Tab-separated table of C-alpha atoms in Angstrom:
chain	number	residue	atom	x	y	z
A	21	UNK	CA	65.691	91.939	83.168
A	22	UNK	CA	68.303	94.653	83.327
A	23	UNK	CA	66.897	98.191	83.291
A	24	UNK	CA	67.775	100.208	80.242
A	25	UNK	CA	69.413	102.893	82.442
A	26	UNK	CA	71.428	100.487	84.567
A	27	UNK	CA	75.141	101.256	84.645
A	28	UNK	CA	77.386	99.183	82.476
A	29	UNK	CA	79.837	97.003	84.487
A	30	UNK	CA	83.426	96.730	83.219
A	31	UNK	CA	85.460	94.045	84.837
A	32	UNK	CA	89.097	94.933	85.324
A	33	UNK	CA	91.523	92.012	86.069
A	34	UNK	CA	94.779	92.738	87.809
A	35	UNK	CA	97.891	90.714	88.727
A	36	UNK	CA	97.890	90.718	92.595
A	37	UNK	CA	96.154	91.864	95.804
A	38	UNK	CA	98.393	94.962	95.982
A	39	UNK	CA	97.215	95.953	92.457
A	40	UNK	CA	93.589	96.108	93.430
A	41	UNK	CA	93.859	99.408	95.422
A	42	UNK	CA	96.023	100.986	92.871
A	43	UNK	CA	93.922	100.250	89.811
A	44	UNK	CA	90.724	101.199	91.794
A	45	UNK	CA	92.195	104.578	92.484
A	46	UNK	CA	92.952	105.003	88.893
A	47	UNK	CA	89.682	103.610	87.293
A	48	UNK	CA	87.230	105.211	89.823
A	49	UNK	CA	87.924	108.665	88.080
A	50	UNK	CA	86.297	107.174	85.006
A	51	UNK	CA	83.147	106.080	86.609
A	52	UNK	CA	79.924	107.969	86.052
A	53	UNK	CA	76.245	107.351	85.912
A	54	UNK	CA	76.618	105.141	82.844
A	55	UNK	CA	79.399	102.839	83.849
A	56	UNK	CA	81.443	101.457	86.748
A	57	UNK	CA	84.430	99.084	87.250
A	58	UNK	CA	84.903	95.977	89.264
A	59	UNK	CA	88.635	95.260	90.004
A	60	UNK	CA	89.395	91.679	90.757
A	61	UNK	CA	92.185	88.998	90.443
A	62	UNK	CA	92.065	86.732	87.453
A	63	UNK	CA	90.337	83.745	89.203
A	64	UNK	CA	88.326	83.236	92.338
A	65	UNK	CA	88.892	79.489	92.182
A	66	UNK	CA	92.585	79.205	92.126
A	67	UNK	CA	95.490	81.192	93.562
A	68	UNK	CA	97.016	81.856	90.169
A	69	UNK	CA	98.413	85.379	90.067
A	70	UNK	CA	100.648	87.522	87.789
A	71	UNK	CA	100.672	88.990	84.364
A	72	UNK	CA	100.683	85.635	82.614
A	73	UNK	CA	97.552	84.508	84.472
A	74	UNK	CA	95.834	87.753	83.600
A	75	UNK	CA	96.693	87.862	79.883
A	76	UNK	CA	96.854	84.161	78.951
A	77	UNK	CA	95.281	81.667	81.274
A	78	UNK	CA	92.055	83.359	82.242
A	79	UNK	CA	91.009	86.170	79.905
A	80	UNK	CA	92.027	84.598	76.631
A	81	UNK	CA	89.887	85.894	73.711
A	82	UNK	CA	87.134	87.147	76.027
A	83	UNK	CA	88.859	90.380	76.683
A	84	UNK	CA	86.979	93.425	75.358
A	85	UNK	CA	85.020	96.582	76.200
A	86	UNK	CA	83.492	94.973	79.289
A	87	UNK	CA	86.477	92.866	80.342
A	88	UNK	CA	89.836	94.693	80.537
A	89	UNK	CA	93.311	93.857	81.808
A	90	UNK	CA	95.401	96.138	84.000
A	91	UNK	CA	99.013	95.049	84.369
A	92	UNK	CA	102.455	96.177	85.263
A	93	UNK	CA	104.533	97.312	82.248
A	94	UNK	CA	107.638	95.625	83.438
A	95	UNK	CA	110.172	95.784	80.522
A	96	UNK	CA	107.471	94.815	78.038
A	97	UNK	CA	106.762	98.441	77.196
A	98	UNK	CA	110.383	98.914	76.561
A	99	UNK	CA	110.654	95.887	74.279
A	100	UNK	CA	108.265	97.712	71.982
A	101	UNK	CA	106.628	94.524	70.498
A	102	UNK	CA	109.772	92.424	70.167
A	103	UNK	CA	108.257	89.692	72.445
A	104	UNK	CA	104.803	88.125	72.292
A	105	UNK	CA	103.769	89.596	75.664
A	106	UNK	CA	105.089	93.062	74.601
A	107	UNK	CA	103.170	92.917	71.321
A	108	UNK	CA	100.043	91.836	72.968
A	109	UNK	CA	100.266	94.625	75.571
A	110	UNK	CA	101.024	97.411	73.121
A	111	UNK	CA	98.528	96.424	70.555
A	112	UNK	CA	95.300	95.608	72.448
A	113	UNK	CA	93.113	98.553	73.413
A	114	UNK	CA	91.711	96.542	76.331
A	115	UNK	CA	95.066	95.961	78.036
A	116	UNK	CA	96.272	98.867	80.111
A	117	UNK	CA	99.883	98.914	81.466
A	118	UNK	CA	101.551	101.315	84.004
A	119	UNK	CA	104.118	102.574	81.429
A	120	UNK	CA	106.504	102.759	84.435
A	121	UNK	CA	107.833	99.361	85.461
A	122	UNK	CA	105.239	98.624	88.163
A	123	UNK	CA	102.853	100.247	90.700
A	124	UNK	CA	105.747	100.554	93.179
A	125	UNK	CA	107.437	103.002	90.855
A	126	UNK	CA	104.372	105.150	91.020
A	127	UNK	CA	104.308	104.895	94.829
A	128	UNK	CA	107.967	106.020	94.809
A	129	UNK	CA	107.280	109.039	92.744
A	130	UNK	CA	110.024	111.390	93.862
A	131	UNK	CA	107.961	114.670	94.343
A	132	UNK	CA	105.780	112.696	96.743
A	133	UNK	CA	108.457	111.262	99.007
A	134	UNK	CA	108.703	114.234	101.349
A	135	UNK	CA	104.946	114.055	101.884
A	136	UNK	CA	105.142	110.394	102.664
A	137	UNK	CA	107.715	111.372	105.295
A	138	UNK	CA	105.516	114.012	106.770
A	139	UNK	CA	102.554	111.635	106.918
A	140	UNK	CA	104.643	109.067	108.627
A	141	UNK	CA	106.286	111.339	111.192
A	142	UNK	CA	104.133	114.414	111.436
A	143	UNK	CA	107.228	116.448	111.030
A	144	UNK	CA	107.552	118.621	108.003
A	145	UNK	CA	111.263	119.527	108.315
A	146	UNK	CA	113.393	118.694	105.278
A	147	UNK	CA	116.383	116.504	106.304
A	148	UNK	CA	117.713	116.223	102.770
A	149	UNK	CA	116.326	117.048	99.324
A	150	UNK	CA	114.724	113.714	98.326
A	151	UNK	CA	113.816	114.809	94.789
A	152	UNK	CA	117.495	115.800	94.158
A	153	UNK	CA	118.744	112.525	95.584
A	154	UNK	CA	116.445	110.601	93.287
A	155	UNK	CA	117.548	112.641	90.264
A	156	UNK	CA	121.067	112.048	90.987
A	157	UNK	CA	120.504	108.392	91.569
A	158	UNK	CA	118.705	108.054	88.257
A	159	UNK	CA	121.295	110.014	86.337
A	160	UNK	CA	124.118	107.772	87.804
A	161	UNK	CA	122.305	104.466	86.945
A	162	UNK	CA	120.994	105.517	83.476
A	163	UNK	CA	123.946	104.225	81.381
A	164	UNK	CA	123.844	100.833	83.141
A	165	UNK	CA	119.919	100.842	82.818
A	166	UNK	CA	120.223	101.303	79.100
A	167	UNK	CA	122.748	98.309	79.063
A	168	UNK	CA	120.305	96.152	80.943
A	169	UNK	CA	117.503	96.946	78.383
A	170	UNK	CA	120.141	96.321	75.656
A	171	UNK	CA	120.709	92.861	77.135
A	172	UNK	CA	117.022	91.946	76.941
A	173	UNK	CA	116.615	93.493	73.470
A	174	UNK	CA	119.542	91.588	72.035
A	175	UNK	CA	119.306	88.190	73.912
A	176	UNK	CA	122.097	88.653	76.513
A	177	UNK	CA	119.712	88.852	79.531
A	178	UNK	CA	121.067	85.709	80.991
A	179	UNK	CA	124.527	87.158	81.119
A	180	UNK	CA	123.408	90.578	82.370
A	181	UNK	CA	120.009	89.797	83.978
A	182	UNK	CA	117.759	92.155	85.686
A	183	UNK	CA	118.771	90.778	89.045
A	184	UNK	CA	122.345	91.506	88.379
A	185	UNK	CA	121.508	95.088	87.435
A	186	UNK	CA	119.451	95.401	90.644
A	187	UNK	CA	122.264	94.091	92.731
A	188	UNK	CA	124.394	96.910	91.471
A	189	UNK	CA	122.010	99.765	91.944
A	190	UNK	CA	120.594	98.778	95.366
A	191	UNK	CA	121.657	100.255	98.732
A	192	UNK	CA	122.037	98.433	102.103
A	193	UNK	CA	121.889	101.829	103.871
A	194	UNK	CA	121.885	105.519	103.119
A	195	UNK	CA	123.239	108.128	105.505
A	196	UNK	CA	121.360	111.446	105.022
A	197	UNK	CA	124.445	113.355	105.975
A	198	UNK	CA	125.700	115.667	103.125
A	199	UNK	CA	122.638	114.689	101.052
A	200	UNK	CA	123.447	110.980	100.916
A	201	UNK	CA	126.503	111.775	98.751
A	202	UNK	CA	128.551	108.868	100.200
A	203	UNK	CA	126.041	106.365	99.041
A	204	UNK	CA	125.804	108.106	95.751
A	205	UNK	CA	129.481	108.039	95.207
A	206	UNK	CA	129.743	104.322	96.043
A	207	UNK	CA	126.878	103.760	93.573
A	208	UNK	CA	128.739	105.702	90.859
A	209	UNK	CA	131.904	103.492	91.408
A	210	UNK	CA	129.746	100.368	91.053
A	211	UNK	CA	128.026	101.461	87.966
A	212	UNK	CA	131.160	102.679	86.128
A	213	UNK	CA	132.972	99.441	86.886
A	214	UNK	CA	129.979	97.365	85.517
A	215	UNK	CA	129.568	99.593	82.585
A	216	UNK	CA	133.259	99.154	81.705
A	217	UNK	CA	132.965	95.349	82.019
A	218	UNK	CA	130.015	95.261	79.615
A	219	UNK	CA	131.768	97.470	77.114
A	220	UNK	CA	134.655	95.138	77.021
A	221	UNK	CA	132.486	91.923	77.026
A	222	UNK	CA	130.060	93.085	74.298
A	223	UNK	CA	131.928	95.240	71.714
A	224	UNK	CA	128.940	94.855	69.393
A	225	UNK	CA	127.146	97.342	71.616
A	226	UNK	CA	129.243	100.060	69.961
A	227	UNK	CA	126.815	100.067	67.101
A	228	UNK	CA	123.604	99.292	68.964
A	229	UNK	CA	123.902	100.869	72.370
A	230	UNK	CA	123.474	104.550	71.293
A	231	UNK	CA	120.506	103.938	69.016
A	232	UNK	CA	118.685	102.080	71.751
A	233	UNK	CA	119.533	104.930	74.190
A	234	UNK	CA	118.019	107.396	71.641
A	235	UNK	CA	114.931	105.372	71.225
A	236	UNK	CA	114.404	105.202	74.962
A	237	UNK	CA	114.773	108.953	75.214
A	238	UNK	CA	112.144	109.424	72.360
A	239	UNK	CA	109.735	107.278	74.368
A	240	UNK	CA	109.860	109.661	77.215
A	241	UNK	CA	112.485	108.118	79.439
A	242	UNK	CA	115.137	110.475	80.720
A	243	UNK	CA	118.297	110.050	82.688
A	244	UNK	CA	116.642	111.947	85.526
A	245	UNK	CA	113.675	109.671	85.778
A	246	UNK	CA	115.399	106.312	85.348
A	247	UNK	CA	114.092	105.213	88.769
A	248	UNK	CA	110.548	104.950	87.294
A	249	UNK	CA	111.575	102.169	84.889
A	250	UNK	CA	113.803	99.853	87.004
A	251	UNK	CA	112.346	96.905	88.782
A	252	UNK	CA	109.610	98.190	91.270
A	253	UNK	CA	110.434	95.907	94.237
A	254	UNK	CA	114.145	96.856	93.917
A	255	UNK	CA	113.287	100.573	93.856
A	256	UNK	CA	110.937	100.266	96.711
A	257	UNK	CA	113.019	98.005	99.008
A	258	UNK	CA	116.484	98.595	97.832
A	259	UNK	CA	116.507	102.322	97.109
A	260	UNK	CA	113.505	104.383	98.530
A	261	UNK	CA	113.067	102.430	101.929
A	262	UNK	CA	116.874	102.740	102.700
A	263	UNK	CA	116.669	106.335	101.823
A	264	UNK	CA	113.423	107.263	103.764
A	265	UNK	CA	113.874	105.042	106.908
A	266	UNK	CA	116.835	107.047	108.353
A	267	UNK	CA	115.261	110.309	107.334
A	268	UNK	CA	111.913	109.268	109.241
A	269	UNK	CA	113.969	108.085	112.161
A	270	UNK	CA	115.517	111.490	112.499
A	271	UNK	CA	112.234	113.261	112.174
A	272	UNK	CA	110.656	110.986	114.880
A	273	UNK	CA	113.424	111.469	117.299
A	274	UNK	CA	113.196	115.304	116.755
A	275	UNK	CA	109.529	115.070	117.628
A	276	UNK	CA	110.020	112.920	120.659
A	277	UNK	CA	112.844	115.300	121.935
A	278	UNK	CA	110.375	118.243	121.509
A	279	UNK	CA	107.802	116.383	123.517
A	280	UNK	CA	110.309	115.704	126.338
A	281	UNK	CA	111.420	119.267	126.329
A	282	UNK	CA	108.050	120.881	126.480
A	283	UNK	CA	106.427	118.471	128.928
A	284	UNK	CA	105.644	120.063	132.251
A	285	UNK	CA	105.727	116.655	134.071
A	286	UNK	CA	106.329	112.901	133.483
A	287	UNK	CA	102.623	112.071	133.107
A	288	UNK	CA	102.136	114.661	130.473
A	289	UNK	CA	105.264	113.529	128.622
A	290	UNK	CA	104.055	109.876	128.616
A	291	UNK	CA	100.603	110.847	127.377
A	292	UNK	CA	102.090	112.970	124.575
A	293	UNK	CA	104.414	110.202	123.651
A	294	UNK	CA	101.512	107.727	123.639
A	295	UNK	CA	99.430	110.158	121.499
A	296	UNK	CA	102.232	110.697	119.000
A	297	UNK	CA	102.972	106.857	118.633
A	298	UNK	CA	99.323	106.321	117.877
A	299	UNK	CA	99.217	109.038	115.284
A	300	UNK	CA	102.196	107.938	113.133
A	301	UNK	CA	102.635	105.065	110.779
A	302	UNK	CA	105.372	103.405	108.858
A	303	UNK	CA	106.537	105.234	105.762
A	304	UNK	CA	106.127	102.141	103.674
A	305	UNK	CA	102.321	102.234	104.463
A	306	UNK	CA	102.278	105.878	103.561
A	307	UNK	CA	104.022	105.285	100.203
A	308	UNK	CA	101.488	102.753	99.219
A	309	UNK	CA	98.656	105.323	99.980
A	310	UNK	CA	100.325	108.064	97.968
A	311	UNK	CA	98.473	109.569	94.879
A	312	UNK	CA	101.121	112.123	93.882
A	313	UNK	CA	102.073	109.940	90.899
A	314	UNK	CA	98.892	111.468	89.084
A	315	UNK	CA	101.027	114.391	88.089
A	316	UNK	CA	103.804	112.245	86.524
A	317	UNK	CA	104.069	112.127	82.668
A	318	UNK	CA	103.815	108.257	82.435
A	319	UNK	CA	100.406	108.394	84.316
A	320	UNK	CA	99.241	111.030	81.836
A	321	UNK	CA	99.793	108.432	79.023
A	322	UNK	CA	97.982	105.807	81.069
A	323	UNK	CA	95.046	108.316	81.606
A	324	UNK	CA	94.904	109.009	77.873
A	325	UNK	CA	94.595	105.308	77.030
A	326	UNK	CA	91.818	104.733	79.371
A	327	UNK	CA	90.092	107.993	78.154
A	328	UNK	CA	90.135	106.717	74.558
A	329	UNK	CA	88.591	103.414	75.508
A	330	UNK	CA	85.802	105.108	77.592
A	331	UNK	CA	84.978	107.224	74.683
A	332	UNK	CA	84.596	104.174	72.507
A	333	UNK	CA	82.377	102.484	75.157
A	334	UNK	CA	80.275	105.631	75.402
A	335	UNK	CA	79.761	105.450	71.582
A	336	UNK	CA	78.694	101.792	71.846
A	337	UNK	CA	76.197	102.585	74.631
């Protein structure tokens, strides 16, 4: 027998192991003395993962107030119901999506990048303005991003796939010197060259590109925040890590030189070095622990969706 005052359990199915911590951090703010969440993968019996497994294979028609799905938006949000998966995600009140492409995009939220560097190196000096870099990066890639969404909207994704887009906008390395401008200029050249190619290859885009761009803008996407909507793994591994790794290397070397300069003798220097090494951690780990994304506009949309469902659950209690 379940006590009348027992808390209601809401099962939340997610796509992968990495998603468990993220969605736990999102949902725990909606727990109270009447309800709690259990975040889990779609099956405990097989290693099936991913959005398809969450939405189709396991949950099926059983999704409801006590069983929700929490998934990455990918491009499904941008498709606005033009595909079966997009339609399902947008119409079901029991499916929550990130609005940004994936959880990695939240982890790479620009206002939080400096904090991640500080957490990683225990050095608060600003080597370059990371927010400005991400804003410039986003503004440069925006026209090509719209073309990539266009390709998926109008059936040309095989010719201009997401992987091709990601190849153009990724970095092998970024020098912090002069605010990373050399990397941004090289990026601008690659983007302009690809946009020119697409304009020649798809002249029909003259009538459809601008309306799509305006629609994306009306949805809350902006040229300055394009990075939130590109493929998450590409953003994390191909943009943010090449940006933050050299910055953190500089900050760690500064701290190590300071220890060497201030140490009275060799033993003290070795002890301080050892203590410092044990106190720091990779910036990739710190990014995955970040919570600064809670201030972002897309997260506010996600929060509003969950709030509406919890109000409905409360009325059903």
